[in-house]
Amino acid sequence: MDGVLGRDRQEAREAEGLAPYAARSADSAGRVHAEPADRERTAFQIDRERIGRSRAFRRLQYKTQVFVNHEGDYYRTRLTHTLEAAQIARTVARALGLNEDLTEAVTLAHDVGHPPFGHAGERALRALMADHHGFEHNAQALRIVDLLERRYAAFRGLNLTREVREGLWKRRDSETARALGYGEAFDAGRGPLLEHQVSDWADGIAYDHHDLDDALKAGLVTLGDLAALPPWEEAEAFVAEQFARAGADRADRVRRQEGIRFLMRGQIEDLVATTRARLAEARVRSVADVRAHDHAAGPLVSLSAAALDRKAQLQAFLEERVYRNARVERQVEKGKRVLAALFEEFVARPHLLPDEYREWVDRAGVHRGVCDYLAGMTDRYAPREHQKLFALFEPM
Ligand code: MG
């Protein structure tokens, strides 16, 4: 194979091996700043690696999923959530013959725009930015990969392909996205790629199940509480059968894992089967067909009606019992106060910002620039910065 580039071989493999409706890296609409083609890697493989090496990606390690980072070593953080979602995304993409590299790249980047302190942090920033076009984590993810990462001499941002960037553009109608220049950035008349849709579902499937797992572990809910949940009844029957067969002891931890795995596997298999049927029914035979499909009328990638119903029940349960639990809320209220104090102080006195952001507010405006700084903070960096600014004596 002398003289044949690895990239050429991989692109040929994509051309032959992927389904006709899969996105192919050779057909990418490319990057804002032209770059010479890589010898070994496809365009989407490059993007995946750029995301994995970015500062924003590493910070996911210290950002809250549900439980604030320092509450315990076993709970999911945004980083482990992202890795679990990426695994599911790859599994589904492979089963459907889609482009795994694109799906994985989008999924690895999907949460980088989240501020510290989980959804409470996002609500806090949105309120603080109410008179300045608001805050929205998907638009922020685009801002990070397009502007805020600084790793290359020739351009700001990571200069990702249009397909990966479009995958981050989830809230197409958001006022924030429009104000930040992403309103019509990607042709709003065209439906999302199947790889984009798979990434969204993988995110939801991952957090439904691991949030349940974490809540059980934290004791916010018990296995007994789940009895009221029809999907769990089925899972319990399956688990009982497993134990009967293996004669194992019924340690709650193992019951929990077996049950959650059963639920998750069911959703993934349903997603693959339902999507296959929908693609056949809609006679989708090319990327052009995917783009032309009326996404709002019914997405091509979807769970069945029965599985959607079960998912909704699980989510309502999590919403009531976990996300609005006082123990979780107490942590997030603290986080909101920290963000509000930092925001006010830096907006009033931008000269106190670190050098990088002092320059940035000149360009982005003081409110947006301070918001960018705060959104990038981790759960442990934000309180530390708060202490440095407001504690009369810095703790040793
Ligand atoms: Mg997510």
Coordinates of C-alpha atoms and ligand atoms in Angstrom, one line a residue:
M1 CA 0.0 0.0 0.0
D2 CA 3.0 2.3 -0.6
G3 CA 2.1 5.9 -1.3
V4 CA -1.6 5.4 -0.3
L5 CA -2.5 7.7 2.5
G6 CA -4.3 6.4 5.5
R7 CA -6.9 9.0 5.1
D8 CA -7.6 7.9 1.5
R9 CA -8.1 4.3 2.7
Q10 CA -10.4 5.4 5.5
E11 CA -12.5 7.5 3.1
A12 CA -12.8 4.6 0.7
R13 CA -13.9 2.4 3.6
E14 CA -16.5 5.0 4.5
A15 CA -17.7 5.1 0.9
E16 CA -18.2 1.4 0.7
G17 CA -19.0 0.4 4.3
L18 CA -21.4 3.1 5.6
A19 CA -25.1 3.2 4.9
P20 CA -26.2 5.4 2.0
Y21 CA -27.7 7.9 4.3
A22 CA -24.6 8.2 6.5
A23 CA -22.5 11.4 6.4
R24 CA -19.1 10.9 4.8
S25 CA -16.0 12.7 5.9
A26 CA -14.9 13.2 2.2
D27 CA -18.2 15.1 1.6
S28 CA -17.7 17.5 4.6
A29 CA -18.6 21.1 3.9
G30 CA -15.2 21.9 5.4
R31 CA -13.8 24.4 7.9
V32 CA -14.1 28.2 8.1
H33 CA -10.3 28.5 7.8
A34 CA -8.9 26.2 5.1
E35 CA -6.3 23.7 6.3
P36 CA -4.2 21.2 4.3
A37 CA -5.7 17.7 4.5
D38 CA -4.3 15.3 7.1
R39 CA -2.3 12.3 5.8
E40 CA -3.8 9.8 8.2
R41 CA -7.0 11.1 9.7
T42 CA -10.4 11.9 8.2
A43 CA -11.9 15.4 8.9
F44 CA -14.2 14.1 11.6
Q45 CA -11.4 12.1 13.3
I46 CA -9.4 15.3 13.5
D47 CA -12.4 17.1 15.1
R48 CA -12.9 14.4 17.7
E49 CA -9.2 14.7 18.7
R50 CA -9.3 18.5 18.8
I51 CA -12.3 18.4 21.1
G52 CA -10.7 15.8 23.4
R53 CA -7.6 17.9 23.8
S54 CA -9.5 21.2 24.4
R55 CA -9.5 23.0 27.7
A56 CA -13.3 23.1 27.8
F57 CA -13.4 19.2 27.5
R58 CA -11.0 18.7 30.4
R59 CA -13.0 21.1 32.5
L60 CA -16.0 18.8 32.3
Q61 CA -14.3 16.7 34.9
Y62 CA -15.1 19.3 37.5
K63 CA -18.6 20.3 36.4
T64 CA -21.8 19.1 38.0
Q65 CA -24.1 16.6 36.3
V66 CA -26.6 16.4 39.1
F67 CA -24.5 16.0 42.2
V68 CA -22.0 18.7 42.8
N69 CA -18.6 17.5 42.1
H70 CA -17.2 17.3 45.6
E71 CA -20.2 15.4 47.0
G72 CA -18.6 12.0 46.3
D73 CA -16.2 10.1 44.1
Y74 CA -18.7 7.8 42.5
Y75 CA -21.2 10.2 41.1
R76 CA -21.2 11.2 37.4
T77 CA -19.6 14.4 36.4
R78 CA -20.2 16.0 33.1
L79 CA -17.0 14.3 31.9
T80 CA -18.1 10.8 32.7
H81 CA -21.7 11.6 31.5
T82 CA -20.1 12.7 28.2
L83 CA -18.1 9.5 27.9
E84 CA -21.1 7.3 28.6
A85 CA -23.2 9.2 26.1
A86 CA -20.4 8.9 23.5
Q87 CA -20.3 5.1 24.0
I88 CA -24.1 4.9 23.4
A89 CA -23.8 7.2 20.4
R90 CA -21.1 4.9 18.8
T91 CA -23.1 1.8 19.5
V92 CA -26.2 3.2 17.8
A93 CA -24.3 4.8 14.9
R94 CA -22.5 1.5 14.2
A95 CA -25.8 -0.5 14.3
L96 CA -27.3 1.9 11.8
G97 CA -24.3 2.1 9.5
L98 CA -23.8 5.8 10.3
N99 CA -20.6 7.7 10.7
E100 CA -19.3 6.8 14.1
D101 CA -16.5 9.4 14.1
L102 CA -18.9 12.3 13.4
T103 CA -21.4 11.0 16.0
E104 CA -18.7 10.7 18.6
A105 CA -17.1 14.1 17.9
V106 CA -20.5 15.8 18.3
T107 CA -21.3 13.9 21.5
L108 CA -17.9 14.6 23.1
A109 CA -18.5 18.3 22.6
H110 CA -22.2 18.4 23.3
D111 CA -21.9 19.6 27.0
V112 CA -18.8 21.9 26.8
G113 CA -21.0 25.0 27.0
H114 CA -22.5 24.1 30.4
P115 CA -21.6 26.5 33.2
P116 CA -20.6 25.3 36.7
F117 CA -23.3 24.1 39.1
G118 CA -25.4 22.2 36.5
H119 CA -28.8 23.5 35.3
A120 CA -29.0 25.9 38.2
G121 CA -25.8 27.6 36.9
E122 CA -27.4 27.9 33.5
R123 CA -30.6 29.4 35.0
A124 CA -28.4 31.9 37.0
L125 CA -26.4 33.0 34.0
R126 CA -29.6 33.3 31.9
A127 CA -31.1 35.6 34.6
L128 CA -27.9 37.7 34.9
M129 CA -27.8 38.1 31.1
A130 CA -31.5 38.8 30.7
D131 CA -30.9 42.3 29.3
H132 CA -28.0 41.1 27.1
H133 CA -29.5 38.4 24.9
G134 CA -29.5 35.7 27.7
F135 CA -27.4 32.6 28.0
E136 CA -27.9 29.1 26.4
H137 CA -25.5 26.3 26.7
N138 CA -25.7 25.0 23.2
A139 CA -24.9 28.4 21.7
Q140 CA -22.1 28.6 24.3
A141 CA -20.7 25.4 23.0
L142 CA -20.4 26.9 19.6
R143 CA -18.9 30.0 21.0
I144 CA -16.2 27.9 22.8
V145 CA -15.3 25.8 19.7
D146 CA -15.4 28.8 17.4
L147 CA -13.9 31.6 19.6
L148 CA -12.9 30.9 23.1
E149 CA -10.4 28.0 22.7
R150 CA -7.0 29.3 21.9
R151 CA -4.7 26.6 20.5
Y152 CA -3.8 27.6 17.0
A153 CA -1.7 30.4 15.6
A154 CA -3.8 31.0 12.5
F155 CA -7.2 31.3 14.1
R156 CA -9.3 31.5 17.3
G157 CA -11.2 28.4 18.2
L158 CA -10.8 24.8 17.0
N159 CA -11.8 25.4 13.4
L160 CA -14.1 22.3 13.4
T161 CA -15.9 21.0 10.4
R162 CA -19.3 22.5 9.6
E163 CA -21.0 19.1 10.3
V164 CA -19.6 18.9 13.9
R165 CA -20.5 22.6 14.6
E166 CA -24.0 22.1 13.2
G167 CA -24.4 19.1 15.6
L168 CA -23.9 21.6 18.5
W169 CA -26.5 23.9 17.2
K170 CA -29.5 22.3 18.9
R171 CA -31.7 25.3 19.8
R172 CA -32.1 26.7 16.4
D173 CA -34.8 29.1 17.5
S174 CA -33.1 30.5 20.6
E175 CA -32.8 34.2 20.8
T176 CA -29.4 33.9 22.3
A177 CA -28.1 31.8 19.4
R178 CA -29.5 34.4 17.0
A179 CA -27.9 37.3 18.9
L180 CA -24.6 35.5 18.9
G181 CA -24.6 35.1 15.2
Y182 CA -25.9 31.5 15.0
G183 CA -29.4 32.2 13.9
E184 CA -28.9 31.3 10.2
A185 CA -25.4 30.0 10.5
F186 CA -26.5 26.5 9.3
D187 CA -29.3 26.3 6.8
A188 CA -32.4 26.2 9.0
G189 CA -34.4 24.8 6.1
R190 CA -32.6 21.5 6.2
G191 CA -33.1 18.7 8.7
P192 CA -30.3 17.5 11.0
L193 CA -28.1 14.7 9.9
L194 CA -28.8 11.2 11.3
E195 CA -25.5 11.4 13.2
H196 CA -26.7 14.6 14.9
Q197 CA -30.0 13.0 15.9
V198 CA -28.3 9.9 17.3
S199 CA -26.0 12.1 19.4
D200 CA -29.1 13.8 21.0
W201 CA -30.8 10.5 21.9
A202 CA -27.6 9.1 23.3
D203 CA -27.3 12.1 25.6
G204 CA -30.8 11.5 26.9
I205 CA -30.5 7.8 27.3
A206 CA -27.2 8.2 29.2
Y207 CA -28.5 10.7 31.7
D208 CA -31.9 9.1 32.4
H209 CA -30.2 6.0 33.5
H210 CA -27.1 7.2 35.2
D211 CA -29.0 9.9 37.1
L212 CA -31.3 7.1 38.4
D213 CA -28.2 5.1 39.3
D214 CA -26.6 8.1 41.1
A215 CA -29.9 8.9 42.9
L216 CA -30.2 5.3 44.2
K217 CA -26.6 5.4 45.3
A218 CA -27.1 8.7 47.1
G219 CA -30.3 7.3 48.8
L220 CA -32.5 10.0 47.3
V221 CA -34.7 7.1 46.1
T222 CA -34.8 3.5 47.0
L223 CA -35.4 0.4 44.8
G224 CA -38.8 0.1 46.6
D225 CA -39.7 3.6 45.3
L226 CA -39.2 2.4 41.7
A227 CA -42.0 -0.2 42.1
A228 CA -44.4 2.5 41.1
L229 CA -42.6 2.9 37.7
P230 CA -43.9 0.4 35.1
P231 CA -40.6 0.1 33.3
W232 CA -38.9 -1.0 36.5
E233 CA -41.4 -3.8 37.1
E234 CA -40.1 -5.4 33.9
A235 CA -36.6 -4.8 34.9
E236 CA -37.2 -6.4 38.3
A237 CA -38.6 -9.5 36.7
F238 CA -35.5 -9.7 34.6
V239 CA -33.2 -9.2 37.5
A240 CA -35.0 -11.9 39.6
E241 CA -34.5 -14.3 36.8
Q242 CA -30.8 -13.5 36.6
F243 CA -30.4 -14.1 40.3
A244 CA -32.4 -17.3 40.2
R245 CA -30.2 -18.6 37.5
A246 CA -26.9 -17.6 39.0
G247 CA -27.9 -18.3 42.6
A248 CA -26.2 -15.1 43.5
D249 CA -26.9 -13.0 46.6
R250 CA -29.3 -10.1 46.0
A251 CA -27.1 -7.3 47.0
D252 CA -28.9 -4.1 46.2
R253 CA -25.9 -2.7 44.3
V254 CA -26.0 -5.5 41.9
R255 CA -29.8 -5.5 41.6
R256 CA -29.6 -1.8 40.8
Q257 CA -26.9 -2.3 38.2
E258 CA -28.6 -5.2 36.5
G259 CA -32.0 -3.4 36.5
I260 CA -30.6 -0.2 35.1
R261 CA -28.6 -2.0 32.5
F262 CA -31.8 -3.9 31.4
L263 CA -33.7 -0.6 31.0
M264 CA -30.9 1.1 29.1
R265 CA -30.4 -1.9 26.8
G266 CA -34.1 -1.9 26.1
Q267 CA -34.1 1.8 25.1
I268 CA -31.0 1.4 22.8
E269 CA -32.4 -1.6 21.0
D270 CA -35.8 0.1 20.6
L271 CA -34.1 3.2 19.2
V272 CA -32.2 1.2 16.6
A273 CA -35.2 -0.9 15.6
T274 CA -37.6 2.1 15.4
T275 CA -35.1 4.2 13.4
R276 CA -34.5 1.4 10.9
A277 CA -38.2 1.1 10.4
R278 CA -38.7 4.8 10.0
L279 CA -35.8 5.1 7.5
A280 CA -37.4 2.3 5.4
E281 CA -40.9 3.8 5.7
A282 CA -39.7 7.3 4.6
R283 CA -37.7 5.7 1.8
V284 CA -34.5 7.5 2.9
R285 CA -31.7 6.5 0.6
S286 CA -29.2 9.4 0.8
V287 CA -28.0 12.3 2.9
A288 CA -30.1 14.5 0.6
D289 CA -33.2 12.6 1.6
V290 CA -32.2 13.0 5.3
R291 CA -31.8 16.8 4.8
A292 CA -35.2 17.0 3.0
H293 CA -37.1 15.1 5.6
D294 CA -39.5 17.2 7.7
H295 CA -37.8 16.8 11.0
A296 CA -40.4 18.8 13.0
A297 CA -43.2 16.6 11.7
G298 CA -41.4 13.5 13.0
P299 CA -37.7 12.8 13.5
L300 CA -36.1 9.9 11.6
V301 CA -34.2 8.8 14.6
S302 CA -36.6 8.0 17.4
L303 CA -37.9 5.6 20.0
S304 CA -41.2 3.9 19.5
A305 CA -44.4 5.4 21.1
A306 CA -44.3 2.8 23.9
A307 CA -40.7 3.5 24.7
L308 CA -41.2 7.2 24.6
D309 CA -44.0 6.8 27.1
R310 CA -41.8 4.9 29.5
K311 CA -39.0 7.4 29.0
A312 CA -41.4 10.2 29.9
Q313 CA -42.5 8.4 33.1
L314 CA -38.9 7.8 34.1
Q315 CA -38.1 11.5 33.5
A316 CA -41.1 12.7 35.5
F317 CA -40.0 10.5 38.3
L318 CA -36.4 11.9 38.2
E319 CA -37.7 15.4 38.0
E320 CA -39.8 15.1 41.1
R321 CA -37.7 12.9 43.2
V322 CA -34.1 13.8 42.2
Y323 CA -33.7 17.1 40.4
R324 CA -36.0 19.0 42.8
N325 CA -34.7 17.2 45.9
A326 CA -33.8 19.6 48.7
R327 CA -30.3 18.2 49.0
V328 CA -29.6 18.8 45.4
E329 CA -31.3 22.2 45.5
R330 CA -29.3 23.4 48.5
Q331 CA -26.1 22.9 46.6
V332 CA -27.3 24.6 43.5
E333 CA -28.6 27.7 45.4
K334 CA -25.1 28.2 46.8
G335 CA -23.7 28.0 43.3
K336 CA -26.2 30.5 42.0
R337 CA -25.1 33.0 44.7
V338 CA -21.5 32.6 43.8
L339 CA -22.1 33.2 40.1
A340 CA -24.3 36.3 40.8
A341 CA -21.6 37.9 43.0
L342 CA -18.8 37.2 40.6
F343 CA -20.9 38.5 37.7
E344 CA -21.7 41.8 39.4
E345 CA -18.2 42.4 40.6
F346 CA -16.5 41.7 37.2
V347 CA -19.1 43.7 35.2
A348 CA -18.5 46.7 37.6
R349 CA -14.8 46.2 37.7
P350 CA -13.6 44.4 34.5
H351 CA -10.0 45.5 35.3
L352 CA -10.0 42.7 38.0
L353 CA -10.4 40.0 35.3
P354 CA -7.5 37.8 34.3
D355 CA -5.4 39.2 31.4
E356 CA -7.0 36.9 28.8
Y357 CA -10.5 38.1 29.7
R358 CA -9.6 41.7 30.2
E359 CA -8.7 41.7 26.5
W360 CA -11.8 39.6 25.6
V361 CA -14.3 42.0 27.2
D362 CA -12.9 44.8 24.9
R363 CA -13.9 42.7 22.0
A364 CA -17.0 40.9 23.2
G365 CA -18.5 43.6 25.4
V366 CA -18.3 43.5 29.2
H367 CA -21.5 41.5 29.9
R368 CA -20.9 38.8 27.3
G369 CA -17.2 38.7 28.0
V370 CA -17.8 38.2 31.8
C371 CA -20.5 35.6 31.0
D372 CA -17.9 33.7 28.9
Y373 CA -15.5 33.7 31.7
L374 CA -18.1 32.5 34.3
A375 CA -19.5 29.9 31.9
G376 CA -16.0 28.4 31.5
M377 CA -15.5 28.0 35.2
T378 CA -15.7 24.6 37.0
D379 CA -17.5 23.9 40.2
R380 CA -14.3 24.2 42.2
Y381 CA -12.8 27.2 40.3
A382 CA -15.8 29.4 40.8
P383 CA -15.9 29.3 44.6
R384 CA -12.2 29.7 44.7
E385 CA -12.4 32.8 42.6
H386 CA -15.2 34.1 44.8
Q387 CA -13.0 33.6 47.9
K388 CA -10.1 35.4 46.2
L389 CA -12.3 38.4 45.5
F390 CA -14.4 38.6 48.6
A391 CA -12.6 37.0 51.5
L392 CA -10.8 39.6 53.6
F393 CA -8.0 37.1 54.3
E394 CA -7.2 34.5 51.8
P395 CA -7.4 31.0 53.3
M396 CA -4.0 29.3 53.4
Ligands
MG1 MG -25.5 15.9 28.1

